[in-house]
Coordinates of C-alpha atoms in Angstrom, one line a residue:
X1 CA 47.1 123.4 41.7
X2 CA 45.6 123.6 45.2
X3 CA 45.6 119.8 45.3
X4 CA 49.3 119.8 44.5
X5 CA 50.0 122.4 47.3
X6 CA 48.0 120.4 49.8
X7 CA 49.7 117.2 48.8
X8 CA 53.2 118.8 49.2
X9 CA 52.1 120.3 52.5
X10 CA 51.2 116.8 53.7
X11 CA 54.6 115.5 52.7
X12 CA 56.4 118.3 54.5
X13 CA 54.3 118.0 57.6
X14 CA 54.8 114.2 57.6
X15 CA 58.5 114.7 57.3
X16 CA 58.7 117.1 60.3
X17 CA 56.3 115.0 62.4
X18 CA 58.5 111.9 61.7
X19 CA 61.7 113.8 62.5
X20 CA 60.1 115.1 65.8
X21 CA 59.0 111.6 66.7
X22 CA 62.5 110.3 66.1
X23 CA 64.0 112.9 68.3
X24 CA 61.4 112.2 71.1
X25 CA 62.1 108.5 70.9
X26 CA 65.8 109.1 71.1
X27 CA 65.4 111.2 74.2
X28 CA 63.1 108.6 75.8
X29 CA 65.6 105.8 75.0
X30 CA 68.5 107.8 76.4
X31 CA 66.6 108.6 79.6
X32 CA 65.5 105.0 80.0
X33 CA 69.1 103.9 79.5
X34 CA 70.2 106.5 82.1
X35 CA 67.5 105.3 84.5
X36 CA 68.6 101.7 84.2
X37 CA 72.1 102.7 85.3
X38 CA 70.5 103.9 88.6
X39 CA 68.7 100.7 89.3
X40 CA 69.9 98.7 92.2
X41 CA 73.7 98.3 91.8
X42 CA 76.1 96.1 93.7
X43 CA 79.7 97.4 93.7
X44 CA 82.5 94.7 93.8
X45 CA 85.7 96.7 94.1
X46 CA 86.4 97.4 90.4
X47 CA 83.6 95.3 89.0
X48 CA 80.0 96.3 88.8
X49 CA 77.0 94.0 88.7
X50 CA 73.5 95.5 88.0
X51 CA 70.1 94.2 88.8
X52 CA 66.8 95.9 87.9
X53 CA 65.1 97.5 90.9
X54 CA 61.8 95.7 89.9
X55 CA 63.5 92.5 90.9
X56 CA 63.8 93.7 94.5
X57 CA 61.3 91.9 96.7
X58 CA 60.4 94.0 99.8
X59 CA 59.2 90.8 101.6
X60 CA 62.8 89.6 101.7
X61 CA 63.8 92.6 103.7
X62 CA 66.3 94.1 101.1
X63 CA 66.8 97.8 101.6
X64 CA 64.9 97.6 104.8
X65 CA 65.4 101.2 105.5
X66 CA 62.7 101.8 102.9
X67 CA 60.3 99.4 104.5
X68 CA 61.2 99.3 108.1
X69 CA 64.3 99.7 110.3
X70 CA 67.9 99.2 109.2
X71 CA 70.4 96.9 111.0
X72 CA 72.3 99.7 112.5
X73 CA 72.8 103.5 112.5
X74 CA 76.3 103.1 111.2
X75 CA 78.1 100.1 109.6
X76 CA 81.9 100.2 110.1
X77 CA 84.0 98.1 107.8
X78 CA 87.2 97.2 109.6
X79 CA 88.1 97.1 113.3
X80 CA 91.7 98.3 113.2
X81 CA 92.8 101.5 115.0
X82 CA 90.4 103.7 113.1
X83 CA 87.4 101.4 113.1
X84 CA 87.7 100.3 116.7
X85 CA 88.2 103.9 117.9
X86 CA 85.2 105.1 115.9
X87 CA 83.0 102.3 117.0
X88 CA 83.7 103.1 120.7
X89 CA 83.2 106.8 120.2
X90 CA 79.9 106.6 118.3
X91 CA 78.7 103.8 120.5
X92 CA 79.2 106.0 123.6
X93 CA 76.9 108.6 122.2
X94 CA 74.1 106.0 121.8
X95 CA 74.4 105.1 118.1
X96 CA 73.7 101.5 117.1
X97 CA 76.9 100.3 115.5
X98 CA 77.7 97.2 113.6
X99 CA 81.4 96.5 112.9
X100 CA 82.4 93.9 110.4
X101 CA 86.1 92.8 110.6
X102 CA 87.8 90.2 108.4
X103 CA 89.7 88.7 111.4
X104 CA 88.9 89.4 115.0
X105 CA 91.9 87.5 116.3
X106 CA 94.8 89.6 117.6
X107 CA 96.6 91.3 114.6
X108 CA 100.3 90.7 114.1
X109 CA 101.9 93.6 112.2
X110 CA 105.4 95.1 112.0
X111 CA 104.0 98.7 111.7
X112 CA 101.6 100.8 113.7
X113 CA 103.7 100.2 116.8
X114 CA 104.8 103.7 117.7
X115 CA 102.1 106.2 118.8
X116 CA 103.3 109.8 118.8
X117 CA 102.4 112.1 121.7
X118 CA 99.9 113.9 119.5
X119 CA 98.2 110.6 118.9
X120 CA 98.2 109.9 122.6
X121 CA 96.4 113.3 123.2
X122 CA 93.7 112.2 120.8
X123 CA 93.4 108.9 122.7
X124 CA 92.7 110.9 125.8
X125 CA 90.1 113.0 123.9
X126 CA 88.4 109.8 122.8
X127 CA 88.5 108.3 126.3
X128 CA 90.7 105.4 125.1
X129 CA 94.0 106.3 126.9
X130 CA 93.7 103.1 129.0
X131 CA 94.2 101.0 125.9
X132 CA 97.9 101.5 126.2
X133 CA 97.8 100.1 129.7
X134 CA 98.4 96.4 130.5
X135 CA 100.0 95.7 127.2
X136 CA 103.6 96.3 128.3
X137 CA 103.7 99.6 126.3
X138 CA 106.9 101.6 126.6
X139 CA 107.1 105.4 127.1
X140 CA 108.9 107.2 124.2
X141 CA 110.2 110.7 125.0
X142 CA 111.9 111.6 121.8
X143 CA 114.3 110.5 119.1
X144 CA 118.0 109.9 118.7
X145 CA 119.5 110.6 115.3
X146 CA 122.7 108.8 114.1
X147 CA 124.9 109.7 111.1
X148 CA 128.5 108.8 110.2
X149 CA 129.3 107.9 113.8
X150 CA 127.7 111.1 115.3
X151 CA 124.5 111.2 117.2
X152 CA 122.1 113.8 118.7
X153 CA 119.1 113.5 121.0
X154 CA 115.9 115.2 120.1
X155 CA 113.3 115.3 123.0
X156 CA 109.6 115.9 122.5
X157 CA 108.5 119.4 123.8
X158 CA 106.3 118.0 126.6
X159 CA 106.9 120.7 129.2
X160 CA 103.3 122.1 128.9
X161 CA 101.6 118.7 129.2
X162 CA 100.7 116.3 132.0
X163 CA 103.5 114.0 133.0
X164 CA 101.6 111.0 131.5
X165 CA 101.7 112.5 128.0
X166 CA 104.5 110.9 125.8
X167 CA 104.8 108.7 122.9
X168 CA 104.1 104.9 123.3
X169 CA 105.8 101.9 121.8
X170 CA 103.8 98.6 121.8
X171 CA 102.8 95.5 119.9
X172 CA 100.2 96.7 117.5
X173 CA 98.0 93.7 117.9
X174 CA 97.7 94.2 121.7
X175 CA 96.7 97.8 121.3
X176 CA 94.1 97.1 118.6
X177 CA 92.7 94.2 120.7
X178 CA 92.3 96.5 123.7
X179 CA 90.3 99.0 121.6
X180 CA 88.1 96.3 120.2
X181 CA 87.3 95.0 123.7
X182 CA 86.4 98.5 124.8
X183 CA 84.1 99.0 121.8
X184 CA 82.5 95.6 122.2
X185 CA 81.8 96.2 125.9
X186 CA 79.2 98.8 124.8
X187 CA 75.7 97.2 124.5
X188 CA 74.9 99.0 121.2
X189 CA 78.1 98.0 119.5
X190 CA 78.2 94.6 117.7
X191 CA 81.4 93.2 116.3
X192 CA 81.0 90.5 113.6
X193 CA 83.7 88.6 111.8
X194 CA 83.3 88.6 108.0
X195 CA 84.9 89.7 104.8
X196 CA 83.0 92.6 103.2
X197 CA 83.0 91.9 99.4
X198 CA 80.9 94.8 98.2
X199 CA 79.1 98.0 99.0
X200 CA 75.3 97.9 98.3
X201 CA 74.3 100.9 96.2
X202 CA 70.9 102.0 95.1
X203 CA 70.3 105.1 92.9
X204 CA 73.7 106.5 93.7
X205 CA 73.5 106.0 97.5
X206 CA 75.4 103.4 99.6
X207 CA 72.7 101.5 101.6
X208 CA 75.0 98.9 103.3
X209 CA 77.4 96.1 102.6
X210 CA 77.5 92.5 101.5
X211 CA 79.9 90.3 103.4
X212 CA 80.9 86.7 103.7
X213 CA 81.0 85.0 107.1
X214 CA 83.8 82.7 108.3
X215 CA 81.6 79.8 107.4
X216 CA 81.2 81.1 103.9
X217 CA 77.6 82.3 104.2
X218 CA 76.8 85.5 102.2
X219 CA 75.1 88.1 104.3
X220 CA 73.8 91.7 103.9
X221 CA 73.7 94.5 106.4
X222 CA 71.9 97.8 105.9
X223 CA 72.5 101.2 107.5
X224 CA 72.1 104.9 106.5
X225 CA 75.8 105.5 106.9
X226 CA 78.7 103.1 106.0
X227 CA 82.2 104.0 107.1
X228 CA 85.0 102.1 105.3
X229 CA 88.3 101.8 107.2
X230 CA 89.6 98.4 106.1
X231 CA 93.3 99.4 106.0
X232 CA 96.0 99.9 103.5
X233 CA 95.0 96.8 101.4
X234 CA 91.4 98.0 101.1
X235 CA 89.5 96.5 98.2
X236 CA 86.6 99.0 98.6
X237 CA 88.4 102.3 98.3
X238 CA 88.1 102.5 94.5
X239 CA 84.3 103.0 94.9
X240 CA 84.8 106.0 97.2
X241 CA 88.0 107.8 96.1
X242 CA 90.5 108.2 93.3
X243 CA 93.5 106.2 94.7
X244 CA 97.0 107.1 93.6
X245 CA 99.1 104.6 95.6
X246 CA 102.8 105.0 95.5
X247 CA 105.2 102.4 97.0
X248 CA 108.6 104.2 97.5
X249 CA 110.1 101.5 99.7
X250 CA 109.6 98.4 101.9
X251 CA 110.3 97.8 105.5
X252 CA 112.1 94.7 106.7
X253 CA 111.1 94.0 110.3
X254 CA 113.1 92.3 113.1
X255 CA 112.6 92.1 116.8
X256 CA 115.7 92.5 118.9
X257 CA 115.5 90.7 122.3
X258 CA 117.0 91.9 125.5
X259 CA 118.6 94.9 123.8
X260 CA 119.6 98.2 125.5
X261 CA 119.3 101.1 123.2
X262 CA 121.9 103.9 123.3
X263 CA 119.3 106.4 124.4
X264 CA 116.7 104.8 126.7
X265 CA 113.0 105.7 126.1
X266 CA 113.8 107.1 122.7
X267 CA 113.2 106.1 119.1
X268 CA 116.4 105.8 117.1
X269 CA 116.8 106.8 113.4
X270 CA 120.1 105.8 111.7
X271 CA 120.7 107.8 108.5
X272 CA 122.2 104.8 106.7
X273 CA 123.0 104.0 103.1
X274 CA 120.8 103.6 101.1
X275 CA 118.0 104.6 103.5
X276 CA 117.1 104.9 107.2
X277 CA 117.0 102.2 109.9
X278 CA 114.6 102.6 112.8
X279 CA 114.8 101.2 116.4
X280 CA 112.2 101.7 119.1
X281 CA 111.0 99.8 122.2
X282 CA 107.7 97.8 121.9
X283 CA 107.9 95.9 125.3
X284 CA 110.2 95.8 128.3
X285 CA 112.6 93.4 126.6
X286 CA 111.9 93.8 122.9
X287 CA 113.0 96.5 120.4
X288 CA 111.5 96.8 117.0
X289 CA 113.9 97.3 114.1
X290 CA 112.7 98.4 110.7
X291 CA 115.2 98.5 107.8
X292 CA 114.0 100.6 104.9
X293 CA 114.9 99.3 101.4
X294 CA 114.0 101.6 98.5
X295 CA 111.9 100.3 95.7
X296 CA 109.6 97.2 95.7
X297 CA 112.1 94.5 94.8
X298 CA 113.6 92.9 97.9
X299 CA 116.3 90.3 98.4
X300 CA 114.6 86.9 98.9
X301 CA 114.1 85.8 102.4
X302 CA 113.6 82.2 101.4
X303 CA 117.0 81.6 99.7
X304 CA 119.1 83.6 102.3
X305 CA 119.7 86.7 100.2
X306 CA 117.9 88.9 102.7
X307 CA 120.0 87.6 105.6
X308 CA 123.1 88.2 103.6
X309 CA 122.0 91.7 102.7
X310 CA 121.2 92.6 106.4
X311 CA 124.5 91.2 107.6
X312 CA 126.8 92.7 105.0
X313 CA 125.1 96.0 104.1
X314 CA 123.0 97.0 107.1
X315 CA 124.8 95.5 110.2
X316 CA 128.0 97.6 109.8
X317 CA 125.9 100.8 109.9
X318 CA 123.8 100.1 113.1
X319 CA 125.0 101.5 116.5
X320 CA 127.5 99.2 118.2
X321 CA 125.2 98.9 121.3
X322 CA 122.6 97.0 119.2
X323 CA 124.9 95.2 116.8
X324 CA 125.0 91.8 118.5
X325 CA 121.2 91.8 119.1
X326 CA 120.7 92.8 115.5
X327 CA 122.8 89.8 114.2
X328 CA 121.0 87.4 116.6
X329 CA 117.6 88.6 115.3
X330 CA 118.7 87.8 111.7
X331 CA 119.9 84.4 112.7
X332 CA 116.6 83.7 114.4
X333 CA 115.0 83.7 110.9
X334 CA 112.0 85.8 112.0
X335 CA 112.3 88.3 109.2
X336 CA 109.2 90.0 107.9
X337 CA 108.5 92.5 105.2
X338 CA 105.9 95.2 104.5
X339 CA 105.4 97.6 101.6
X340 CA 105.5 101.3 102.6
X341 CA 102.5 102.9 100.8
X342 CA 101.8 106.6 100.3
X343 CA 98.4 107.8 99.0
X344 CA 97.0 111.4 99.1
X345 CA 93.4 111.8 100.2
X346 CA 91.3 112.1 97.0
X347 CA 87.8 111.4 98.1
X348 CA 84.7 111.1 95.8
X349 CA 81.8 112.3 98.1
X350 CA 79.3 109.5 98.0
X351 CA 75.9 109.6 99.7
X352 CA 75.7 107.1 102.5
X353 CA 79.4 106.3 102.8
X354 CA 82.7 107.7 104.0
X355 CA 86.4 106.5 103.9
X356 CA 88.7 106.6 106.9
X357 CA 92.1 105.5 108.0
X358 CA 94.7 103.9 105.7
X359 CA 91.9 103.0 103.3
X360 CA 91.6 106.7 102.7
X361 CA 95.0 108.3 103.2
X362 CA 98.5 107.0 103.7
X363 CA 102.0 108.4 104.2
X364 CA 105.5 106.9 104.5
X365 CA 105.7 105.3 108.0
X366 CA 109.2 106.7 108.7
X367 CA 107.8 109.3 111.2
X368 CA 105.2 107.0 112.8
X369 CA 102.4 109.4 112.2
X370 CA 99.8 107.1 110.8
X371 CA 97.9 106.4 114.0
X372 CA 98.0 110.1 114.9
X373 CA 96.3 111.0 111.7
X374 CA 93.8 108.2 112.1
X375 CA 92.8 109.1 115.7
X376 CA 92.7 112.8 114.8
X377 CA 90.3 112.0 111.9
X378 CA 88.1 110.1 114.3
X379 CA 87.9 113.1 116.6
X380 CA 87.0 115.4 113.7
X381 CA 84.3 113.0 112.5
X382 CA 82.9 112.5 116.0
X383 CA 82.6 116.3 116.5
X384 CA 80.8 116.6 113.1
X385 CA 78.3 113.8 113.8
X386 CA 77.7 114.9 117.4
X387 CA 74.8 117.4 116.6
X388 CA 73.1 115.0 114.2
X389 CA 70.0 113.1 115.4
X390 CA 69.9 110.6 112.6
X391 CA 71.7 109.9 109.3
X392 CA 68.8 109.0 107.1
X393 CA 69.0 112.0 104.7
X394 CA 72.0 110.8 102.7
X395 CA 72.3 113.8 100.4
X396 CA 72.2 116.4 103.2
X397 CA 74.6 114.3 105.3
X398 CA 77.1 113.9 102.4
X399 CA 77.0 117.6 101.7
X400 CA 77.6 118.4 105.4
X401 CA 80.4 115.8 105.8
X402 CA 82.4 117.3 103.0
X403 CA 83.7 119.7 105.6
X404 CA 85.5 116.6 107.2
X405 CA 87.9 116.6 104.3
X406 CA 88.9 120.2 105.0
X407 CA 88.8 120.2 108.8
X408 CA 91.2 117.2 108.9
X409 CA 93.8 119.0 106.8
X410 CA 95.9 120.9 109.5
X411 CA 97.0 117.6 111.2
X412 CA 96.9 115.2 108.3
X413 CA 98.6 117.4 105.7
X414 CA 101.4 118.3 108.2
X415 CA 102.1 114.7 109.1
X416 CA 101.8 113.5 105.5
X417 CA 104.1 116.2 104.1
X418 CA 106.7 115.8 106.8
X419 CA 106.8 112.1 106.3
X420 CA 107.3 112.3 102.6
X421 CA 109.8 115.1 102.7
X422 CA 111.9 113.6 105.6
X423 CA 112.1 110.3 103.8
X424 CA 113.5 111.8 100.7
X425 CA 116.0 114.0 102.6
X426 CA 117.1 111.1 104.9
X427 CA 117.8 108.7 101.9
X428 CA 121.4 108.6 100.7
X429 CA 122.1 110.0 97.2
X430 CA 125.2 110.3 95.0
X431 CA 124.0 113.8 94.1
X432 CA 126.2 116.3 96.0
X433 CA 123.3 118.8 96.5
X434 CA 121.1 116.1 98.1
X435 CA 124.1 115.0 100.2
X436 CA 124.5 118.5 101.5
X437 CA 120.8 118.8 102.3
X438 CA 121.0 115.6 104.3
X439 CA 124.0 116.8 106.2
X440 CA 122.4 120.2 106.8
X441 CA 119.2 118.5 108.2
X442 CA 121.2 116.5 110.7
X443 CA 123.3 119.5 111.8
X444 CA 120.3 121.8 111.9
X445 CA 118.5 119.5 114.3
X446 CA 121.6 119.2 116.4
X447 CA 121.7 122.9 117.0
X448 CA 119.1 122.5 119.7
X449 CA 116.6 125.2 120.9
X450 CA 113.9 126.1 118.3
X451 CA 115.9 124.3 115.6
X452 CA 115.2 121.1 117.5
X453 CA 111.9 121.6 119.3
X454 CA 110.2 123.1 116.3
X455 CA 110.7 120.1 113.9
X456 CA 110.2 117.6 116.7
X457 CA 106.9 119.3 117.7
X458 CA 105.8 118.8 114.1
X459 CA 107.0 115.2 114.1
X460 CA 105.2 114.4 117.3
X461 CA 101.9 115.8 116.2
X462 CA 101.9 118.3 119.1
X463 CA 102.2 121.3 116.8
X464 CA 100.6 120.2 113.4
X465 CA 101.2 123.5 111.6
X466 CA 101.7 123.5 107.9
X467 CA 103.2 127.0 108.0
X468 CA 105.8 126.0 110.6
X469 CA 106.6 122.9 108.6
X470 CA 107.4 124.9 105.4
X471 CA 109.4 127.5 107.4
X472 CA 111.6 124.8 109.1
X473 CA 112.1 122.8 105.9
X474 CA 113.4 125.9 104.1
X475 CA 115.4 127.0 107.1
X476 CA 117.3 123.7 106.7
X477 CA 117.8 124.4 103.0
X478 CA 119.0 128.0 103.7
X479 CA 121.3 126.8 106.5
X480 CA 122.8 124.3 104.1
X481 CA 123.2 127.0 101.4
X482 CA 124.9 129.3 103.9
X483 CA 127.4 126.7 105.0
X484 CA 128.4 126.2 101.4
X485 CA 129.4 129.8 101.1
X486 CA 131.7 129.8 104.1
X487 CA 134.5 130.6 104.5
X488 CA 134.7 131.7 100.9
X489 CA 132.1 131.1 98.1
X490 CA 133.3 129.5 94.9
X491 CA 131.4 129.1 91.7
X492 CA 131.2 125.3 92.3
X493 CA 129.9 125.7 95.9
X494 CA 127.5 128.4 94.8
X495 CA 126.1 126.1 92.1
X496 CA 125.7 123.2 94.6
X497 CA 123.9 125.6 96.9
X498 CA 121.5 126.7 94.2
X499 CA 120.8 123.1 93.4
X500 CA 120.2 122.4 97.1
X501 CA 117.5 125.1 97.2
X502 CA 115.9 123.8 94.0
X503 CA 116.1 120.2 95.2
X504 CA 114.4 121.2 98.5
X505 CA 111.6 122.9 96.5
X506 CA 111.4 119.8 94.3
X507 CA 110.9 117.6 97.3
X508 CA 108.2 119.5 99.3
X509 CA 106.1 121.4 96.7
X510 CA 104.8 118.3 94.9
X511 CA 103.8 116.8 98.2
X512 CA 102.0 120.0 99.2
X513 CA 100.3 120.1 95.7
X514 CA 99.0 116.6 96.2
X515 CA 97.7 117.5 99.7
X516 CA 96.0 120.6 98.3
X517 CA 97.5 124.1 98.8
X518 CA 94.2 125.8 99.6
X519 CA 92.9 123.2 102.0
X520 CA 96.3 123.0 103.7
X521 CA 97.1 126.6 104.2
X522 CA 93.8 128.4 103.8
X523 CA 91.1 125.9 104.9
X524 CA 88.7 128.7 106.0
X525 CA 88.5 129.8 102.4
X526 CA 87.0 126.5 101.4
X527 CA 83.1 126.7 101.4
X528 CA 82.8 123.2 102.9
X529 CA 84.7 124.4 106.0
X530 CA 81.6 126.5 107.0
X531 CA 79.0 123.8 106.5
X532 CA 76.4 123.7 109.3
X533 CA 74.5 120.5 110.4
X534 CA 71.2 119.7 108.6
X535 CA 68.2 120.8 110.6
X536 CA 66.4 118.1 112.5
X537 CA 63.4 118.2 110.3
X538 CA 65.3 118.0 107.0
X539 CA 67.0 114.7 107.9

């Protein structure tokens, strides 16, 4: 009997030991599999290639920050407005900067040609205000708004500022090239031409970039901090954020030669059908015209459909003072197009890397606020990095830099929300409530006083207040609702007024939600807002 009990005990014990061993092996296998995923990883946009860390040969200098010095303190991908401004700013404080730009020749774009006064103030803060000199930049003092044969002038509220402060219209490429020259003039800033194909990642931390030179040679560069600002067509953003890109419309760009605008030194916005037309000076004898076409499907430029569209649909709606120059620009055949992208900032905090500029956040270019946001972001980032002595502790730096996403909100969210909301209001619509909202917006701005200076202060970036933005937006809606009730309300007009208020809410609240209500209106309540720099010894 005892033998039987002993025998059964051995069987039970063997079973439990086997079960325990199986569980242990499963855990070990899972941990091993998890560890493999943290081996050296090279990120190619959406594709991922892995290589075991044991394959890394220290003698080849890979991940040199582990075995010696890195190539730079900061690698900047892209030398557009954001990248060039940041390189100059960080270079001035003594950081060793390597900038890798796909094409260092002068850019040729049809957007990024109007700098709002708020953006010019940021240029002054960064010591880059001379970049708008010697490029034939034109002062812009406000806007003129046109609708159904009527017009109104909206001047920037510049009374409290130095006489040099205003908007600027210029050729984008000349402006960018001037900033690149200023950055490259610093001894510790190196500009290289190459196409960055991937971010180099090791155990969850970005260690640098892999890029291809003009001659086709594949190179690697290493730094404790990589800042990606490679523009609206970025192929790296998916590694660092959750992009939700919307393309509500496209711009058709023309240059009008020797054309006098109805209101000198002002940008012009025509509330046309189906959507707005913009005019603003970019040199002493050139005016940029941007025709907005909703959607992504455009008439063909090649077969003449675009010319026909511009001449038959758009030309009858432009001010008579520019009509002949507009027609001549079409006949010249120099017609260019550009998709208008909108993308809320949805960062994924990643040790060793940061997104900036249009690679990170975009808004409809109707209000010309993109460069203001970009330069404001550079100022915020500069101030955050100023107290840091080095960037080698990636985890501490990432946690600290999370405050960047909150500190940038007052300017960025105001410009983004205004751009998206104004575009929807300014577009023509068969809906009577939307039509009333559009009419109310034009008439509200024409009232002058605070009804004009308030919204234009928001538009110019001089008063980037989300609260003022919401107040003025709904003031327009209430103004439109009140007009419908005069002289005598009827059920039909009352119903249109209700739909006007609901429509206004449906325009602005989704944009605010995408921007982040808490970050936009109550940034101080976000814990990251109060982050302090890592102590010198902890880096």
